[in-house]
Amino acid sequence: EIVMTQSPATLSVSPGERATLSCRASQSVSSNLAWYQQKPGQAPRLLIYGASTRATGIPARFSGSGSGTEFTLTISSLQSEDFAVYYCQQYNNWPRITFGPGTKVDIK
Amino acid sequence: EVQLVESGGGLVKPGGSLRLSCAASGFTFSSYSMNWVRQAPGKGLEWVSSISSSSSYIYYADSVKGRFTISRDNAKNSLYLQMNSLRAEDTAVYYCARDSGSGSYPNWYFDLWGRGTLVTVSS
């Protein structure tokens, strides 16, 4: 099983600031990585796939980068609606897809 | 409206059974692979099971293999998860999720999710 780790566990950011979230895979997943956003009481929402491609309707302030084992999700200027938990997911090793434990972005 | 709506969750005793349903609307259900993903209280996401568009391919996480059965009825636009021999560690919100690809091969990331249904396994 490919183990995904995310850091930090919690990121405190002020509105308008930049947020950088990290995701690491225990072995290479190539660019087969997705990012999701989840708000309390809501289902996850697909943000990024293929490590860097924004999903339909996702604002340009969200960007993804990386390949292999190291990945980054950047939110260029945090809006109030961006405070949420963010999960990475590898799908290189399908069907044994795995998610990271999440990074909570909260208001500083 | 494009949506997925889960139902069938509830409180069940250890060793018991439950059947979850997911009703799809607003898209051509029969063209997509479908999945169940669960989230234990306060925890992260765990993929549970997948079924291809025509039910030809079915996959399970090791944690549920032999106990859970995924199925679908394309005529009814519905996805199901039969859960047997339930354990306390199966307690979670269960989400129905659509694969993002509508072709012959799934993409294995998910672009449409339901709101989830809570399964609680407790005596």
mmCIF file of N, CA and C in Angstrom, chain A residues 34 36 38 41-46 49-50 87 89 91 94-97 99-101, chain B residues 37 39 43-47 59-62 65 95 107-111 113-115:
data_model
loop_
_atom_site.group_PDB
_atom_site.id
_atom_site.type_symbol
_atom_site.label_atom_id
_atom_site.label_comp_id
_atom_site.label_asym_id
_atom_site.label_seq_id
_atom_site.Cartn_x
_atom_site.Cartn_y
_atom_site.Cartn_z
ATOM 1 N N ALA A 34 -4.376 13.597 -6.789
ATOM 2 C CA ALA A 34 -5.501 14.535 -6.758
ATOM 3 C C ALA A 34 -5.554 15.223 -5.400
ATOM 4 N N TYR A 36 -8.387 17.289 -2.791
ATOM 5 C CA TYR A 36 -9.781 17.547 -2.472
ATOM 6 C C TYR A 36 -9.869 18.552 -1.327
ATOM 7 N N GLN A 38 -12.545 19.689 1.769
ATOM 8 C CA GLN A 38 -13.737 19.281 2.513
ATOM 9 C C GLN A 38 -14.032 20.287 3.615
ATOM 10 N N GLY A 41 -19.147 18.989 7.605
ATOM 11 C CA GLY A 41 -20.480 18.524 7.267
ATOM 12 C C GLY A 41 -20.762 18.391 5.787
ATOM 13 N N GLN A 42 -19.729 18.574 4.964
ATOM 14 C CA GLN A 42 -19.914 18.493 3.515
ATOM 15 C C GLN A 42 -19.084 17.361 2.923
ATOM 16 N N ALA A 43 -19.445 16.986 1.713
ATOM 17 C CA ALA A 43 -18.667 15.988 0.983
ATOM 18 C C ALA A 43 -17.386 16.623 0.444
ATOM 19 N N PRO A 44 -16.387 15.806 0.165
ATOM 20 C CA PRO A 44 -15.177 16.345 -0.477
ATOM 21 C C PRO A 44 -15.494 16.894 -1.861
ATOM 22 N N ARG A 45 -14.651 17.833 -2.280
ATOM 23 C CA ARG A 45 -14.785 18.484 -3.590
ATOM 24 C C ARG A 45 -13.455 18.347 -4.311
ATOM 25 N N LEU A 46 -13.484 17.851 -5.526
ATOM 26 C CA LEU A 46 -12.259 17.684 -6.307
ATOM 27 C C LEU A 46 -11.710 19.049 -6.719
ATOM 28 N N TYR A 49 -6.350 17.378 -10.258
ATOM 29 C CA TYR A 49 -5.998 16.019 -10.630
ATOM 30 C C TYR A 49 -4.782 16.072 -11.539
ATOM 31 N N GLY A 50 -4.160 14.930 -11.721
ATOM 32 C CA GLY A 50 -2.930 14.915 -12.504
ATOM 33 C C GLY A 50 -1.858 15.802 -11.905
ATOM 34 N N TYR A 87 -7.269 17.204 1.389
ATOM 35 C CA TYR A 87 -6.739 15.841 1.311
ATOM 36 C C TYR A 87 -6.055 15.618 -0.036
ATOM 37 N N GLN A 89 -4.728 12.504 -2.648
ATOM 38 C CA GLN A 89 -5.083 11.119 -2.959
ATOM 39 C C GLN A 89 -4.222 10.627 -4.115
ATOM 40 N N TYR A 91 -3.634 7.839 -7.074
ATOM 41 C CA TYR A 91 -4.383 6.840 -7.829
ATOM 42 C C TYR A 91 -3.478 6.086 -8.802
ATOM 43 N N TRP A 94 -3.893 2.065 -8.469
ATOM 44 C CA TRP A 94 -5.288 1.623 -8.455
ATOM 45 C C TRP A 94 -5.328 0.098 -8.530
ATOM 46 N N PRO A 95 -6.334 -0.576 -7.958
ATOM 47 C CA PRO A 95 -7.465 0.039 -7.280
ATOM 48 C C PRO A 95 -7.173 0.448 -5.847
ATOM 49 N N ARG A 96 -5.931 0.211 -5.402
ATOM 50 C CA ARG A 96 -5.620 0.509 -3.990
ATOM 51 C C ARG A 96 -5.276 1.988 -3.840
ATOM 52 N N ILE A 97 -6.260 2.809 -4.155
ATOM 53 C CA ILE A 97 -6.060 4.253 -4.012
ATOM 54 C C ILE A 97 -6.039 4.592 -2.532
ATOM 55 N N PHE A 99 -5.631 7.928 0.491
ATOM 56 C CA PHE A 99 -5.710 9.345 0.797
ATOM 57 C C PHE A 99 -4.714 9.687 1.903
ATOM 58 N N GLY A 100 -4.300 10.934 1.902
ATOM 59 C CA GLY A 100 -3.522 11.433 3.021
ATOM 60 C C GLY A 100 -4.420 11.740 4.197
ATOM 61 N N PRO A 101 -3.838 12.026 5.357
ATOM 62 C CA PRO A 101 -4.614 12.281 6.573
ATOM 63 C C PRO A 101 -5.244 13.660 6.620
ATOM 64 N N VAL B 37 -16.700 5.492 -0.546
ATOM 65 C CA VAL B 37 -15.578 5.991 0.249
ATOM 66 C C VAL B 37 -16.136 6.294 1.626
ATOM 67 N N GLN B 39 -15.585 7.678 5.858
ATOM 68 C CA GLN B 39 -14.837 8.587 6.732
ATOM 69 C C GLN B 39 -15.289 8.351 8.162
ATOM 70 N N LYS B 43 -11.927 11.512 11.306
ATOM 71 C CA LYS B 43 -10.785 10.909 10.604
ATOM 72 C C LYS B 43 -10.757 11.274 9.130
ATOM 73 N N GLY B 44 -9.783 10.705 8.419
ATOM 74 C CA GLY B 44 -9.640 10.970 7.003
ATOM 75 C C GLY B 44 -10.483 10.041 6.147
ATOM 76 N N LEU B 45 -10.227 10.091 4.849
ATOM 77 C CA LEU B 45 -11.013 9.349 3.871
ATOM 78 C C LEU B 45 -10.391 7.984 3.593
ATOM 79 N N GLU B 46 -11.238 6.993 3.416
ATOM 80 C CA GLU B 46 -10.786 5.637 3.103
ATOM 81 C C GLU B 46 -11.633 5.079 1.965
ATOM 82 N N TRP B 47 -10.988 4.731 0.859
ATOM 83 C CA TRP B 47 -11.694 4.083 -0.240
ATOM 84 C C TRP B 47 -12.157 2.708 0.203
ATOM 85 N N TYR B 59 -13.894 -4.062 -7.190
ATOM 86 C CA TYR B 59 -12.720 -4.060 -6.318
ATOM 87 C C TYR B 59 -13.134 -3.695 -4.898
ATOM 88 N N TYR B 60 -12.378 -4.220 -3.932
ATOM 89 C CA TYR B 60 -12.641 -3.932 -2.525
ATOM 90 C C TYR B 60 -11.340 -3.620 -1.795
ATOM 91 N N ALA B 61 -11.452 -2.777 -0.785
ATOM 92 C CA ALA B 61 -10.344 -2.596 0.146
ATOM 93 C C ALA B 61 -10.198 -3.869 0.975
ATOM 94 N N ASP B 62 -8.973 -4.170 1.374
ATOM 95 C CA ASP B 62 -8.735 -5.377 2.172
ATOM 96 C C ASP B 62 -9.563 -5.372 3.457
ATOM 97 N N LYS B 65 -13.089 -6.698 2.357
ATOM 98 C CA LYS B 65 -13.216 -7.831 1.438
ATOM 99 C C LYS B 65 -13.793 -9.039 2.156
ATOM 100 N N TYR B 95 -19.747 7.668 1.766
ATOM 101 C CA TYR B 95 -20.022 8.503 0.608
ATOM 102 C C TYR B 95 -20.061 7.658 -0.664
ATOM 103 N N ASN B 107 -10.759 6.848 -14.127
ATOM 104 C CA ASN B 107 -9.615 7.698 -13.809
ATOM 105 C C ASN B 107 -9.112 7.492 -12.390
ATOM 106 N N TRP B 108 -9.987 6.991 -11.537
ATOM 107 C CA TRP B 108 -9.663 6.718 -10.148
ATOM 108 C C TRP B 108 -9.512 7.969 -9.288
ATOM 109 N N TYR B 109 -10.061 9.074 -9.734
ATOM 110 C CA TYR B 109 -10.305 10.200 -8.846
ATOM 111 C C TYR B 109 -11.741 10.642 -9.109
ATOM 112 N N PHE B 110 -12.317 11.336 -8.101
ATOM 113 C CA PHE B 110 -13.768 11.408 -8.042
ATOM 114 C C PHE B 110 -14.279 12.843 -8.097
ATOM 115 N N ASP B 111 -15.169 13.106 -9.053
ATOM 116 C CA ASP B 111 -15.589 14.477 -9.289
ATOM 117 C C ASP B 111 -16.994 14.795 -8.797
ATOM 118 N N TRP B 113 -19.657 13.774 -5.467
ATOM 119 C CA TRP B 113 -19.843 13.039 -4.224
ATOM 120 C C TRP B 113 -21.242 13.326 -3.684
ATOM 121 N N GLY B 114 -21.792 12.342 -2.992
ATOM 122 C CA GLY B 114 -23.021 12.594 -2.258
ATOM 123 C C GLY B 114 -22.708 13.215 -0.905
ATOM 124 N N ARG B 115 -23.741 13.491 -0.128
ATOM 125 C CA ARG B 115 -23.564 14.091 1.195
ATOM 126 C C ARG B 115 -23.243 13.064 2.278
#
